[in-house]
Coordinates of C-alpha atoms in Angstrom, one line a residue:
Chain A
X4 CA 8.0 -148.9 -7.2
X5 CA 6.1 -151.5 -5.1
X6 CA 6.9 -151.7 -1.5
X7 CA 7.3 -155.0 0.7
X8 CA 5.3 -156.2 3.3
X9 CA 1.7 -156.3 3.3
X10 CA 0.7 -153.0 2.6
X11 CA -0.7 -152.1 -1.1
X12 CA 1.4 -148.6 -2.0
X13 CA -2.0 -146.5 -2.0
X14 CA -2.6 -143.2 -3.9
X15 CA -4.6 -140.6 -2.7
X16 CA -6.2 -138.1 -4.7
X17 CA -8.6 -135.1 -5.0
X18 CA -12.0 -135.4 -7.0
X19 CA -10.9 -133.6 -10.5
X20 CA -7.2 -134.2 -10.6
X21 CA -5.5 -136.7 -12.8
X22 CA -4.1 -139.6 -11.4
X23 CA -1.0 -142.1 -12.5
X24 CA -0.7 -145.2 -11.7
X25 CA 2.1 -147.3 -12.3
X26 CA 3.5 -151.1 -12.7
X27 CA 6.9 -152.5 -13.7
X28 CA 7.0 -155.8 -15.5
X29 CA 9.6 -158.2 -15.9
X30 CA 9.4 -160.9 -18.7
X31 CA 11.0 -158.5 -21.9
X32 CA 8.8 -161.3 -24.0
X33 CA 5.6 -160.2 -23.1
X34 CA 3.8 -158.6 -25.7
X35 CA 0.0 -158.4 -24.2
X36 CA -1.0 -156.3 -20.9
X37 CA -4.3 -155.7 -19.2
X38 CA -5.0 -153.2 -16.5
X39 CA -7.7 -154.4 -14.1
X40 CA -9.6 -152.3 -11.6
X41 CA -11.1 -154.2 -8.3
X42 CA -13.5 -152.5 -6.3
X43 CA -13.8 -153.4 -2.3
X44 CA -15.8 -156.7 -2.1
X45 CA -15.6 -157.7 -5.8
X46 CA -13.8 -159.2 -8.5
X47 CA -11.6 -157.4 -11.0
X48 CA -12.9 -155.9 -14.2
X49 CA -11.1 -155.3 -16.8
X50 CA -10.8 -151.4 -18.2
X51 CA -8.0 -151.5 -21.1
X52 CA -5.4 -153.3 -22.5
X53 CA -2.5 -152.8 -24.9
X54 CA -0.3 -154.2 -27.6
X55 CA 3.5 -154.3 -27.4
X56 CA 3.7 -152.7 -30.9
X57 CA 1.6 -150.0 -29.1
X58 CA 3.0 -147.0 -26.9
X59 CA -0.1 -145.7 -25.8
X60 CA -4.0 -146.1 -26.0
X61 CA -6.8 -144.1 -24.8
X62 CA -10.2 -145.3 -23.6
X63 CA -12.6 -143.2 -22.0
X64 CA -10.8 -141.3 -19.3
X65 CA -7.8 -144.0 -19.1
X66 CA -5.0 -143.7 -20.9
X67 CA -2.2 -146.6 -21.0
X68 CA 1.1 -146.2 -21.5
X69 CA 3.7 -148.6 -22.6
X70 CA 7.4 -148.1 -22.3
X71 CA 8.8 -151.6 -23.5
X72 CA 12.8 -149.9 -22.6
X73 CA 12.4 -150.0 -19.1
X74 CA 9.5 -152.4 -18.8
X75 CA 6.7 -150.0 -18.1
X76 CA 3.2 -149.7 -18.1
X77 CA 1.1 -146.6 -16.6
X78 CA -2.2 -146.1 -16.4
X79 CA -3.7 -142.5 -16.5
X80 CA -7.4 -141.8 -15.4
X81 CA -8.3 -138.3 -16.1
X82 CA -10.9 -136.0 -13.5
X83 CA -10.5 -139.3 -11.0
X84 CA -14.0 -139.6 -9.2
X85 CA -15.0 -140.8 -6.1
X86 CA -16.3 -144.0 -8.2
X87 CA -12.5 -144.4 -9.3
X88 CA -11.4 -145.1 -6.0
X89 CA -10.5 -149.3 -6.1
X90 CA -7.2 -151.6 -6.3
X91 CA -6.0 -151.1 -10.0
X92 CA -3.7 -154.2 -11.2
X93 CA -1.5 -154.2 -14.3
X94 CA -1.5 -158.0 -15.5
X95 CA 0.7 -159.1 -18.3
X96 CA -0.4 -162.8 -20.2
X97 CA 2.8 -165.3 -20.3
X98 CA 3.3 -168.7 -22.1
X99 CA 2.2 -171.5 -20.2
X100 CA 1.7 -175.5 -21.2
X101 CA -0.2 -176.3 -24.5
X102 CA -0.2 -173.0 -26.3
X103 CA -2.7 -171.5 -23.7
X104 CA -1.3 -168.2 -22.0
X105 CA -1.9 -167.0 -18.0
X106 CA -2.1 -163.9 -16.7
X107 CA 0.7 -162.4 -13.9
X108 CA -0.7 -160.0 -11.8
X109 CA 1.3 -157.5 -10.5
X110 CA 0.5 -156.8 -6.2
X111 CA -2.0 -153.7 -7.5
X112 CA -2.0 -150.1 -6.2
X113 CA -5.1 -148.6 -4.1
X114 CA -6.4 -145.0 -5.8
X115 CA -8.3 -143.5 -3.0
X116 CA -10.3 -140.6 -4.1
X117 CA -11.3 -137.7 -1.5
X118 CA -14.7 -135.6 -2.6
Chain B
X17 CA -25.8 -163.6 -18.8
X18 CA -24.8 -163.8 -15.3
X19 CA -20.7 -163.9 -16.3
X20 CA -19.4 -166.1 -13.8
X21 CA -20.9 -167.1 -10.8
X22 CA -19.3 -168.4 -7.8
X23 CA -20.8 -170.6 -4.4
X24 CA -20.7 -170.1 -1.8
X25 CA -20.0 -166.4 -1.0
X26 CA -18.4 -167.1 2.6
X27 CA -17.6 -169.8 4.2
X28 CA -15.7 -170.6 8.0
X29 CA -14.1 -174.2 8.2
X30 CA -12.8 -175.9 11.0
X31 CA -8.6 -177.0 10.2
X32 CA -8.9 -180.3 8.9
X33 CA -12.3 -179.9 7.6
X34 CA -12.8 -180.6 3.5
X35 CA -15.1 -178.1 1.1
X36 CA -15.7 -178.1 -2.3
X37 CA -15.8 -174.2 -3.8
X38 CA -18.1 -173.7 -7.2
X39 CA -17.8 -171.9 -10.4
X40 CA -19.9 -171.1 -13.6
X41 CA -19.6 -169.2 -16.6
X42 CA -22.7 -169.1 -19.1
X43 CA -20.2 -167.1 -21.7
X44 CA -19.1 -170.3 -23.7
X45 CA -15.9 -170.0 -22.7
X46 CA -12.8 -172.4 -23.2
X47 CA -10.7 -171.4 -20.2
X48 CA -11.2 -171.1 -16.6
X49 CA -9.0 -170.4 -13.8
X50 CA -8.9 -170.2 -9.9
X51 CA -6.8 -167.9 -7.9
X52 CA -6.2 -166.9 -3.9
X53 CA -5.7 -163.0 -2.8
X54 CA -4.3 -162.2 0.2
X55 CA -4.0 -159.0 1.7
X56 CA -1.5 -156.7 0.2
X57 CA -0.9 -159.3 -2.2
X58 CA -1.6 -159.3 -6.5
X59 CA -3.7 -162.9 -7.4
X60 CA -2.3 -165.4 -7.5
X61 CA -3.0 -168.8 -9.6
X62 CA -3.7 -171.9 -8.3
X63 CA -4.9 -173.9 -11.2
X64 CA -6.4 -173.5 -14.5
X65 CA -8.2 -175.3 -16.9
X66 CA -6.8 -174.2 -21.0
X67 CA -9.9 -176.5 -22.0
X68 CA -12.7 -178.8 -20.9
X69 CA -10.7 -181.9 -19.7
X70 CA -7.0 -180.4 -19.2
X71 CA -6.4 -178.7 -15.8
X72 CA -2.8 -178.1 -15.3
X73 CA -0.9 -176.2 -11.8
X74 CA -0.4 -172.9 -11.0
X75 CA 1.7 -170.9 -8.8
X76 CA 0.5 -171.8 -5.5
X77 CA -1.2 -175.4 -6.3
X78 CA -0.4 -177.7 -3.2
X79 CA -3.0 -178.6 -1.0
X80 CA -6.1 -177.9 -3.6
X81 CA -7.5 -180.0 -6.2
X82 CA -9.6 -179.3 -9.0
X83 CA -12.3 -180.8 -11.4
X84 CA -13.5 -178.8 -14.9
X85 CA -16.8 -181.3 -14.6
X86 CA -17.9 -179.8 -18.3
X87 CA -17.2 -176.8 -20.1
X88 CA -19.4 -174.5 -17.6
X89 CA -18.3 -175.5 -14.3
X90 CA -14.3 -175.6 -12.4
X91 CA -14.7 -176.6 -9.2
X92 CA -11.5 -176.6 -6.7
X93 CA -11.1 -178.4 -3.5
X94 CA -9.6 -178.6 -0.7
X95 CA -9.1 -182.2 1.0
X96 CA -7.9 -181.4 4.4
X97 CA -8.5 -177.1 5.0
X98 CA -5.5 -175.1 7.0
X99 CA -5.4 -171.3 8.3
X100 CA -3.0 -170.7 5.7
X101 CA -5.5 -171.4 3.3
X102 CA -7.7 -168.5 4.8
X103 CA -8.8 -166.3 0.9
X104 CA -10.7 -164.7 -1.1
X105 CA -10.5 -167.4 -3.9
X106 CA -11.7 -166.1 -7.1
X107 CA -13.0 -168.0 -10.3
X108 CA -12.3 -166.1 -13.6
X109 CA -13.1 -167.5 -16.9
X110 CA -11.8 -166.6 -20.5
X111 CA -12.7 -167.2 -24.1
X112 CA -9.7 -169.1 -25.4
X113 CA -7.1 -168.5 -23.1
X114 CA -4.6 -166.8 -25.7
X115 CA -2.5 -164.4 -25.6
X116 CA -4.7 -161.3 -26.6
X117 CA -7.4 -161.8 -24.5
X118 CA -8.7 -160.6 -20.8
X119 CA -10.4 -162.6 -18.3
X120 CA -13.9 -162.7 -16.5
X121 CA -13.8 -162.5 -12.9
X122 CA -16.6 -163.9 -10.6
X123 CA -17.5 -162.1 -7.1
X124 CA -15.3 -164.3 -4.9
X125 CA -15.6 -166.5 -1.8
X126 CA -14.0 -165.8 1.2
X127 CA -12.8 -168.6 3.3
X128 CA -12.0 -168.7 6.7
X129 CA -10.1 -171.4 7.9
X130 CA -10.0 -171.8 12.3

């Protein structure tokens, strides 16, 4: 879960190994998510998304989970890499006014990456 | 294609002081949004732009403005700066603004506000 104050939760990781990241959403309506990655100094960039009538889709070494029971969403990066290490967000587009939709970005979770 | 572009990259006000921050996408897109990220914080939206002439309020709206001058450029203001409005403000941009759809993200500007 995501922890109060002003401190991201961080995961820290060796070059090689897997790493999980996760992110709990809240509106059960939601049907779209995105998973952003944000290096230091720059803006976010987006790395996959999926479909609520999806469980799970692979990119190229991401993988994202979607568990619609308990409002879910992982994101896997396989052999993480000292060029994985940023703040990942999970962001999930809502309704807003005139048919357009917004993302909601959840407070992100910093993969740090040792060589 | 540059994506979006944002001006300036830093900037230090004075409380009280007024600034105008600038964004640009050359992608042809319909929607553009601005957002503020604090530390230890997720972005957050401040106000968006569903198409060229609508802007309509985000989350954290009050004390910024905001003009979509044409379909390339959102510009957001703010009239009278505070320390609480010490940012990174970022400008993102996206085709139609639907549901199925990610955004573009420009570099950022960090304010600081004395």
């Amino acid at each position: 879960g995501e922890s109060v104050g002003l401190h991201l939760p961080t995961l820290s990781v060796q070059e090689g190994d897997n790493s999980i990241i996760n992110c709990a959403y809240s509106n059960s309506a939601s049907d779209y998510f995105i998973w952003y990655k944000q290096e230091s100094g720059k803006g976010p960039q987006f790395i996959i998304d999926i479909r609520s009538n999806m469980d799970k889709r692979q990119g190229q070494r991401v993988t994202v989970l979607l568990n619609k029971t308990v409002k879910h969403l992982s994101l896997q990066i396989a052999a993480t890499q000292p060029g994985d290490s940023a703040v990942y967000f999970c962001a999930e587009n809502i309704d807003a006014s005139g048919g357009s939709y917004i993302p909601t970005f959840g407070r992100g979770t910093s993969l740090i990456v040792h060589p | 294609n540059a994506g979006v572009t944002q001006t300036p990259k830093f900037q230090v006000l004075k409380t009280g002081q007024s600034m105008t921050l600038q964004c640009a996408q050359d992608m042809n897109h319909n929607s553009m949004y601005w957002y503020r990220q604090d530390p230890g914080m997720g972005l957050r939206l401040i106000y968006y732009s569903a198409s060229e002439g609508t802007t309509d309020k985000g989350e954290v709206p009050n004390g910024y403005n905001v003009s979509r001058l044409n379909k390339r450029e959102f510009s957001l203001r703010l009239e009278s700066a505070a320390p609480s409005q010490t940012s990174v403000y970022f400008c993102a941009s996206s085709a139609q603004g639907v549901r199925e759809e990610t955004q573009y993200f420009g570099p950022g500007t960090r304010l600081l506000v004395l």
